[in-house]
Short mmCIF file of C-alpha atoms in Angstrom, two decimals:
data_model
loop_
_atom_site.label_atom_id
_atom_site.label_comp_id
_atom_site.label_asym_id
_atom_site.label_seq_id
_atom_site.Cartn_x
_atom_site.Cartn_y
_atom_site.Cartn_z
CA MET P 1 14.01 -25.13 4.66
CA SER P 2 12.20 -21.86 4.20
CA GLU P 3 8.98 -21.60 2.32
CA ARG P 4 8.85 -20.77 -1.34
CA LYS P 5 7.69 -17.05 -1.72
CA PHE P 6 6.73 -14.58 -4.51
CA VAL P 7 7.32 -11.08 -3.26
CA VAL P 8 5.26 -8.27 -4.84
CA VAL P 9 7.08 -4.89 -4.30
CA ASP P 10 4.83 -1.75 -4.38
CA GLY P 11 7.50 0.15 -6.40
CA SER P 12 5.70 3.52 -6.17
CA SER P 13 5.39 3.68 -2.44
CA MET P 14 8.97 2.33 -1.83
CA LEU P 15 10.63 4.92 -4.40
CA SER P 16 8.63 7.72 -2.91
CA THR P 17 9.57 6.77 0.61
CA CYS P 18 13.23 6.57 -0.45
CA TYR P 19 13.15 9.85 -2.11
CA TYR P 20 11.63 11.71 0.88
CA ALA P 21 13.91 9.81 3.43
CA VAL P 22 17.07 11.60 2.15
CA LEU P 23 15.99 14.94 0.98
CA PRO P 24 18.23 17.78 2.10
CA ARG P 25 16.89 19.89 5.08
CA GLU P 26 16.61 23.00 2.88
CA ILE P 27 13.95 21.23 0.69
CA MET P 28 12.16 19.35 3.58
CA PHE P 29 11.46 22.69 5.33
CA ALA P 30 11.04 24.98 2.45
CA LYS P 31 7.92 26.99 2.65
CA SER P 32 7.09 27.00 -1.17
CA GLU P 33 7.77 25.07 -4.31
CA GLU P 34 9.92 27.86 -5.69
CA GLU P 35 11.98 27.74 -2.56
CA LYS P 36 12.38 23.98 -2.90
CA GLN P 37 13.42 24.19 -6.50
CA LYS P 38 16.33 26.56 -5.50
CA HIS P 39 17.97 23.63 -3.68
CA TYR P 40 17.36 20.84 -6.19
CA ASP P 41 21.08 20.92 -6.88
CA ARG P 42 21.69 19.65 -3.37
CA ILE P 43 19.75 16.32 -3.84
CA LEU P 44 22.03 13.39 -4.29
CA HIS P 45 22.99 13.21 -8.06
CA ALA P 46 25.38 11.62 -10.52
CA LYS P 47 28.23 13.83 -12.19
CA ASP P 48 26.02 14.37 -15.16
CA GLY P 49 23.24 15.80 -12.94
CA THR P 50 20.93 12.73 -12.92
CA TYR P 51 19.09 12.61 -9.55
CA THR P 52 19.78 9.42 -7.73
CA ASN P 53 18.62 9.88 -4.04
CA ALA P 54 15.49 7.63 -4.40
CA ILE P 55 17.38 5.13 -6.76
CA PHE P 56 20.02 4.75 -4.11
CA GLY P 57 17.57 4.10 -1.32
CA MET P 58 15.63 1.63 -3.47
CA LEU P 59 18.44 -0.22 -4.98
CA LYS P 60 19.82 -0.68 -1.24
CA MET P 61 16.47 -2.11 -0.40
CA VAL P 62 16.23 -4.44 -3.37
CA VAL P 63 19.86 -5.80 -2.89
CA SER P 64 19.23 -6.53 0.67
CA LEU P 65 15.84 -8.18 -0.04
CA MET P 66 17.47 -10.46 -2.58
CA LYS P 67 20.31 -11.28 -0.18
CA LYS P 68 18.54 -11.74 3.11
CA GLN P 69 14.92 -12.73 2.39
CA GLN P 70 15.84 -14.63 -1.00
CA PRO P 71 12.41 -14.59 -2.73
CA ASP P 72 11.91 -17.40 -5.31
CA HIS P 73 9.76 -15.13 -7.35
CA ILE P 74 9.45 -11.33 -7.48
CA ALA P 75 7.59 -8.54 -9.31
CA PHE P 76 7.65 -4.71 -9.12
CA VAL P 77 4.31 -2.86 -9.68
CA PHE P 78 4.14 0.95 -10.22
CA ASP P 79 1.66 3.79 -10.80
CA LYS P 80 2.11 5.25 -14.08
CA THR P 81 -0.52 8.12 -13.83
CA ARG P 82 -3.27 9.28 -11.35
CA ASP P 83 -5.60 9.45 -14.51
CA THR P 84 -6.74 5.87 -14.08
CA PHE P 85 -10.41 4.54 -14.26
CA ARG P 86 -10.93 5.72 -10.65
CA ARG P 87 -10.60 9.33 -11.74
CA GLU P 88 -13.42 8.74 -14.32
CA LEU P 89 -15.61 7.45 -11.34
CA TYR P 90 -14.67 10.36 -9.14
CA PRO P 91 -12.60 13.32 -10.73
CA GLU P 92 -11.40 14.46 -7.26
CA TYR P 93 -9.64 11.05 -6.48
CA LYS P 94 -6.18 11.64 -5.23
CA GLY P 95 -7.03 15.41 -5.90
CA THR P 96 -5.37 16.66 -2.62
CA ARG P 97 -1.92 15.33 -3.53
CA GLY P 98 0.63 17.81 -4.91
CA VAL P 99 2.39 17.53 -8.23
CA THR P 100 5.26 14.98 -8.19
CA PRO P 101 8.42 16.86 -7.87
CA GLU P 102 10.51 16.70 -11.06
CA PRO P 103 13.54 15.09 -9.34
CA LEU P 104 11.19 12.13 -8.17
CA LYS P 105 9.37 11.87 -11.47
CA SER P 106 12.59 11.51 -13.42
CA GLN P 107 13.80 8.72 -10.98
CA PHE P 108 10.56 6.67 -11.50
CA VAL P 109 11.33 6.46 -15.25
CA LEU P 110 15.00 5.45 -14.54
CA MET P 111 14.13 3.09 -11.69
CA GLU P 112 11.74 1.12 -13.92
CA GLU P 113 14.51 0.85 -16.51
CA ILE P 114 17.12 -0.32 -13.98
CA LEU P 115 14.89 -2.91 -12.60
CA ARG P 116 13.88 -4.31 -16.03
CA ASP P 117 17.50 -4.42 -17.08
CA VAL P 118 18.75 -6.33 -13.95
CA GLY P 119 16.20 -9.14 -14.55
CA PHE P 120 12.94 -8.15 -12.77
CA GLN P 121 9.38 -7.91 -14.28
CA VAL P 122 7.89 -4.32 -13.85
CA LEU P 123 4.07 -4.02 -14.33
CA LEU P 124 2.42 -0.59 -14.83
CA SER P 125 -0.13 1.02 -17.23
CA GLU P 126 -2.14 4.08 -18.02
CA GLN P 127 -5.41 2.43 -16.85
CA TYR P 128 -4.56 0.74 -13.55
CA GLU P 129 -2.70 1.46 -10.34
CA ALA P 130 0.19 -0.37 -8.80
CA ASP P 131 -2.21 -2.07 -6.27
CA ASP P 132 -4.47 -3.31 -9.02
CA TYR P 133 -1.49 -5.18 -10.53
CA ALA P 134 -0.54 -6.51 -7.06
CA GLY P 135 -4.18 -7.76 -6.42
CA SER P 136 -4.29 -9.48 -9.89
CA LEU P 137 -0.87 -11.05 -9.34
CA VAL P 138 -2.14 -12.44 -5.94
CA MET P 139 -5.25 -13.87 -7.49
CA LYS P 140 -3.33 -15.46 -10.30
CA PHE P 141 -0.65 -17.17 -8.23
CA ARG P 142 -1.77 -17.62 -4.58
CA GLU P 143 -2.84 -21.19 -5.11
CA GLU P 144 0.78 -22.09 -6.40
CA ILE P 145 2.91 -20.07 -4.14
CA SER P 146 2.96 -18.11 -0.78
CA MET P 147 2.54 -14.35 -1.83
CA ILE P 148 3.98 -11.44 0.08
CA LEU P 149 3.26 -7.80 -0.49
CA LEU P 150 5.96 -5.27 0.30
CA THR P 151 4.31 -1.87 0.82
CA LYS P 152 3.68 1.19 2.91
CA ASP P 153 0.05 1.34 1.53
CA HIS P 154 -2.68 0.00 3.89
CA ASP P 155 -4.96 -0.69 0.78
CA TYR P 156 -2.87 -3.72 0.29
CA LEU P 157 -4.21 -5.24 3.67
CA GLN P 158 -7.46 -6.24 1.72
CA LEU P 159 -5.47 -8.99 -0.10
CA VAL P 160 -4.11 -10.66 3.19
CA ASN P 161 -5.39 -14.12 3.40
CA ASP P 162 -4.14 -16.72 5.79
CA GLU P 163 -5.88 -19.62 3.92
CA TYR P 164 -3.83 -18.93 0.87
CA ASN P 165 -0.80 -17.77 2.88
CA VAL P 166 -0.98 -14.12 1.43
CA ARG P 167 0.78 -11.75 3.89
CA ALA P 168 1.64 -7.97 3.79
CA TRP P 169 5.08 -6.80 4.79
CA MET P 170 4.07 -3.35 5.91
CA VAL P 171 6.99 -0.72 5.99
CA GLN P 172 6.69 1.31 9.20
CA SER P 173 7.73 4.96 9.45
CA ARG P 174 10.37 3.91 12.14
CA GLN P 175 12.13 0.79 13.15
CA GLU P 176 10.90 1.36 16.65
CA LYS P 177 7.20 1.08 15.42
CA ALA P 178 8.05 -2.29 13.79
CA ASP P 179 9.73 -3.47 16.93
CA GLU P 180 6.61 -2.41 18.96
CA LEU P 181 4.45 -4.44 16.66
CA TYR P 182 6.69 -7.39 16.93
CA LYS P 183 6.67 -7.33 20.71
CA LYS P 184 2.85 -7.05 20.74
CA TYR P 185 2.37 -10.01 18.50
CA TYR P 186 5.40 -12.22 18.28
CA SER P 187 7.03 -12.17 21.66
CA PHE P 188 3.79 -13.69 23.10
CA TYR P 189 4.62 -16.85 21.27
CA GLY P 190 8.26 -16.85 22.35
CA VAL P 191 9.38 -16.15 18.72
CA LYS P 192 12.83 -14.24 18.85
CA LYS P 193 13.28 -11.27 16.81
CA ASP P 194 16.12 -12.68 14.80
CA GLU P 195 13.91 -15.62 13.76
CA VAL P 196 11.64 -13.38 11.93
CA ASN P 197 13.49 -12.76 8.72
CA LEU P 198 11.88 -9.46 7.60
CA PRO P 199 13.41 -6.30 5.87
CA GLU P 200 14.16 -3.24 7.91
CA LYS P 201 11.33 -1.25 9.31
CA VAL P 202 8.82 -4.04 8.21
CA PHE P 203 6.16 -5.78 10.20
CA GLU P 204 4.28 -8.73 8.73
CA TYR P 205 0.56 -8.51 8.73
CA THR P 206 -1.51 -11.83 8.81
CA SER P 207 -5.34 -11.88 8.86
CA ASP P 208 -5.34 -11.89 12.53
CA THR P 209 -3.04 -8.82 12.84
CA VAL P 210 -5.26 -6.99 10.30
CA LEU P 211 -8.26 -7.57 12.32
CA SER P 212 -6.50 -6.61 15.67
CA GLU P 213 -4.92 -3.38 14.08
CA GLU P 214 -7.66 -2.18 11.78
CA GLY P 215 -10.68 -3.59 13.64
CA VAL P 216 -11.95 -5.38 10.60
CA ARG P 217 -10.96 -8.47 8.49
CA PRO P 218 -8.76 -7.96 5.35
CA GLU P 219 -11.77 -8.46 3.06
CA GLN P 220 -13.52 -5.58 4.76
CA ILE P 221 -10.84 -3.00 4.24
CA ALA P 222 -12.61 -1.59 1.22
CA ASP P 223 -15.81 -1.45 3.26
CA LEU P 224 -14.01 0.39 6.17
CA LYS P 225 -12.69 2.92 3.73
CA GLY P 226 -16.17 3.24 2.21
CA ILE P 227 -17.44 4.42 5.48
CA GLN P 228 -14.38 6.24 6.96
CA GLY P 229 -12.82 7.47 3.67
CA ASP P 230 -9.20 7.88 3.06
CA PRO P 231 -7.70 11.36 3.10
CA SER P 232 -4.40 10.18 1.36
CA ASP P 233 -6.45 9.17 -1.69
CA ASN P 234 -9.06 11.95 -1.24
CA ILE P 235 -11.58 9.09 -0.88
CA PRO P 236 -14.65 10.98 0.81
CA GLY P 237 -16.35 8.21 2.95
CA VAL P 238 -19.25 9.30 4.98
CA LYS P 239 -18.63 12.40 7.06
CA GLY P 240 -18.93 11.99 10.79
CA VAL P 241 -18.97 8.20 11.03
CA SER P 242 -15.47 7.36 11.42
CA SER P 243 -15.35 5.46 14.79
CA ALA P 244 -18.75 3.77 14.19
CA ALA P 245 -17.35 1.90 11.12
CA PRO P 246 -15.59 -1.02 12.66
CA PRO P 247 -18.36 -2.19 14.94
CA LEU P 248 -20.88 -1.80 12.20
CA LEU P 249 -18.90 -3.81 9.71
CA ARG P 250 -18.09 -6.46 12.52
CA GLU P 251 -21.93 -6.83 12.81
CA TYR P 252 -23.09 -6.48 9.30
CA GLY P 253 -20.11 -7.57 7.16
CA THR P 254 -20.31 -5.05 4.36
CA VAL P 255 -21.52 -1.46 3.54
CA GLU P 256 -24.35 -2.84 1.62
CA GLU P 257 -25.63 -4.80 4.50
CA VAL P 258 -25.36 -1.99 6.96
CA TYR P 259 -27.56 0.05 4.53
CA ARG P 260 -29.98 -2.84 4.10
CA SER P 261 -30.38 -3.03 7.96
CA ILE P 262 -31.12 0.58 7.94
CA ARG P 263 -33.71 0.39 5.21
CA GLU P 264 -35.59 -2.50 6.97
CA ALA P 265 -35.68 -0.45 10.14
CA GLU P 266 -37.05 2.62 8.47
CA SER P 267 -40.44 1.11 7.86
CA ASP P 268 -41.51 2.50 11.27
CA LYS P 269 -40.22 4.72 14.04
CA LYS P 270 -40.21 1.80 16.58
CA SER P 271 -37.95 -0.28 14.37
CA LEU P 272 -35.75 2.51 13.83
CA LYS P 273 -35.31 3.30 17.51
CA ALA P 274 -34.61 -0.36 18.19
CA LEU P 275 -31.97 -0.41 15.71
CA GLN P 276 -30.12 2.67 17.03
CA ASP P 277 -30.57 1.22 20.59
CA PHE P 278 -28.94 -1.96 19.40
CA TRP P 279 -26.00 0.00 17.90
CA LYS P 280 -25.58 1.78 21.30
CA ASN P 281 -26.14 -1.05 23.73
CA GLU P 282 -24.81 -4.02 21.95
CA LEU P 283 -22.23 -2.63 19.55
CA GLY P 284 -20.98 0.13 21.84
CA ILE P 285 -21.59 3.01 19.34
CA THR P 286 -22.11 5.97 21.69
CA ARG P 287 -23.14 8.61 19.05
CA SER P 288 -25.60 7.27 16.44
CA PRO P 289 -24.19 7.49 12.89
CA TYR P 290 -27.83 7.21 11.43
CA LYS P 291 -28.27 10.81 10.35
CA ALA P 292 -24.80 11.07 8.83
CA MET P 293 -25.37 7.74 6.91
CA THR P 294 -28.75 8.61 5.58
CA LYS P 295 -28.07 12.24 4.58
CA THR P 296 -29.04 13.15 0.95
CA SER P 297 -28.15 16.07 -0.92
CA GLU P 298 -28.17 17.34 -4.61
CA GLU P 299 -25.10 19.63 -3.89
CA GLU P 300 -22.77 17.31 -2.30
CA LEU P 301 -21.71 13.72 -2.15
CA CYS P 302 -22.91 12.09 1.08
CA GLY P 303 -24.65 9.18 2.70
CA GLU P 304 -25.05 5.92 0.93
CA LYS P 305 -24.00 7.34 -2.39
CA ALA P 306 -20.67 8.49 -0.88
CA ALA P 307 -20.20 5.06 0.97
CA LEU P 308 -20.77 2.93 -2.13
CA LEU P 309 -18.59 5.08 -4.37
CA SER P 310 -15.77 5.27 -1.72
CA LYS P 311 -15.88 1.48 -1.34
CA THR P 312 -15.55 1.06 -5.16
CA LEU P 313 -12.64 3.42 -5.25
CA ALA P 314 -10.88 1.67 -2.36
CA THR P 315 -11.47 -1.75 -3.84
CA MET P 316 -8.38 -3.23 -5.64
CA LYS P 317 -8.96 -4.82 -8.96
CA THR P 318 -7.92 -8.40 -8.97
CA ASP P 319 -8.80 -9.46 -12.59
CA ILE P 320 -6.32 -7.56 -14.84
CA PRO P 321 -5.28 -10.09 -17.49
CA ILE P 322 -1.63 -10.89 -16.87
CA ASP P 323 -0.28 -12.96 -19.59
CA MET P 324 2.72 -14.47 -17.84
CA GLU P 325 3.37 -17.56 -15.85
CA LEU P 326 4.95 -18.04 -12.48
CA GLU P 327 8.36 -18.77 -13.81
CA ASP P 328 8.42 -15.48 -15.79
CA PHE P 329 8.73 -13.89 -12.33
CA SER P 330 11.62 -16.20 -11.23
CA ALA P 331 14.32 -14.36 -8.99
CA LYS P 332 16.96 -16.47 -10.79
CA ALA P 333 16.73 -13.82 -13.65
CA TYR P 334 18.27 -11.29 -11.24
CA GLN P 335 21.82 -10.24 -12.22
CA GLU P 336 23.68 -8.61 -9.48
CA GLU P 337 26.65 -7.62 -11.91
CA LYS P 338 24.20 -5.51 -13.84
CA VAL P 339 23.19 -3.61 -10.54
CA LYS P 340 26.99 -2.74 -9.98
CA LYS P 341 27.20 -1.54 -13.64
CA TRP P 342 24.31 0.86 -12.99
CA LEU P 343 25.86 2.05 -9.67
CA LYS P 344 29.07 2.80 -11.47
CA SER P 345 27.29 4.74 -14.26
CA LEU P 346 25.29 6.68 -11.64
CA ASP P 347 28.34 7.51 -9.46
CA ILE P 348 26.88 5.50 -6.41
CA LYS P 349 29.52 3.80 -4.25
CA GLU P 350 29.23 0.09 -4.52
CA ALA P 351 30.06 -0.42 -0.80
CA SER P 352 27.20 1.84 0.16
CA ILE P 353 24.60 -0.60 -1.50
CA PHE P 354 26.42 -3.94 -0.88
CA GLY P 355 28.19 -3.21 2.32
CA THR P 356 31.91 -3.46 2.65
CA GLY P 357 31.85 -7.20 2.52
CA LYS P 358 31.32 -7.25 -1.27
#
């Protein structure tokens, strides 16, 4: 008897991944946006011109998930806009990301409609991001049921918790990478690959694997990004302190405690030298991060201010009011026949989603 599980799917990262996975080569290698747009007609589409390449990939994933992993409860979380509360804190948040291409943007709207129509709950809003909804779902239901987060986004690792059986099914870029991680962690225990019932390209993270792979515990992921930053979200972090972050956090626990230890040592030169010697000799930090971590400037965001803001930006919200009960997310609401109707209306071959056995 398999455990009861509630799978929270990061719809935004899944749909984006599916979109870029099957783009024509002419678009993948185009040098400019104008050149890409010239080849939009080559993107998989229905007879009426509706783009379907991302929807095709995501529906294939969803159908497989329902059939093979058989979640008892399921929810899809999406980003609606980049202009969430984090932009108010830091206007440059996600500022390095390009504009979402029109063929993908239109598929977001349609995908959300399809998911709702076939029986799933879809959570999104102008104020919060997909991961904030995932965090809030985990906190609301983790005492009732095992929670699984299906995503590519490493931010979700901060929710992993062995005590409450919250795990992350992290989608890897290639199946080979997932297999490599499986060999590293599971084969040691004599667990056979086919006994680990996971979707394609997925590796399951527990608290131990987060610590082993990231160098910090799940609850320290936001602190890690506070110091290291995160280029994908344009979270600045503290420049020049990247490799020192994991050992500092293993020793002090949080960004705030790292800075508390620095302030205590700054009372005299002897204490400050002792602290830096401790970092070098006991924590194995070869190049002292002290100067970078204590830099101050009126012109640029740096030092402690940058670390604390970056941690805030990287911390998922876990307290969004969700006025639904566990049963509202029951997988029993899923209607496969409606999926088939959508496939027909979008000119997607049923066999390509369900396999030839359907």
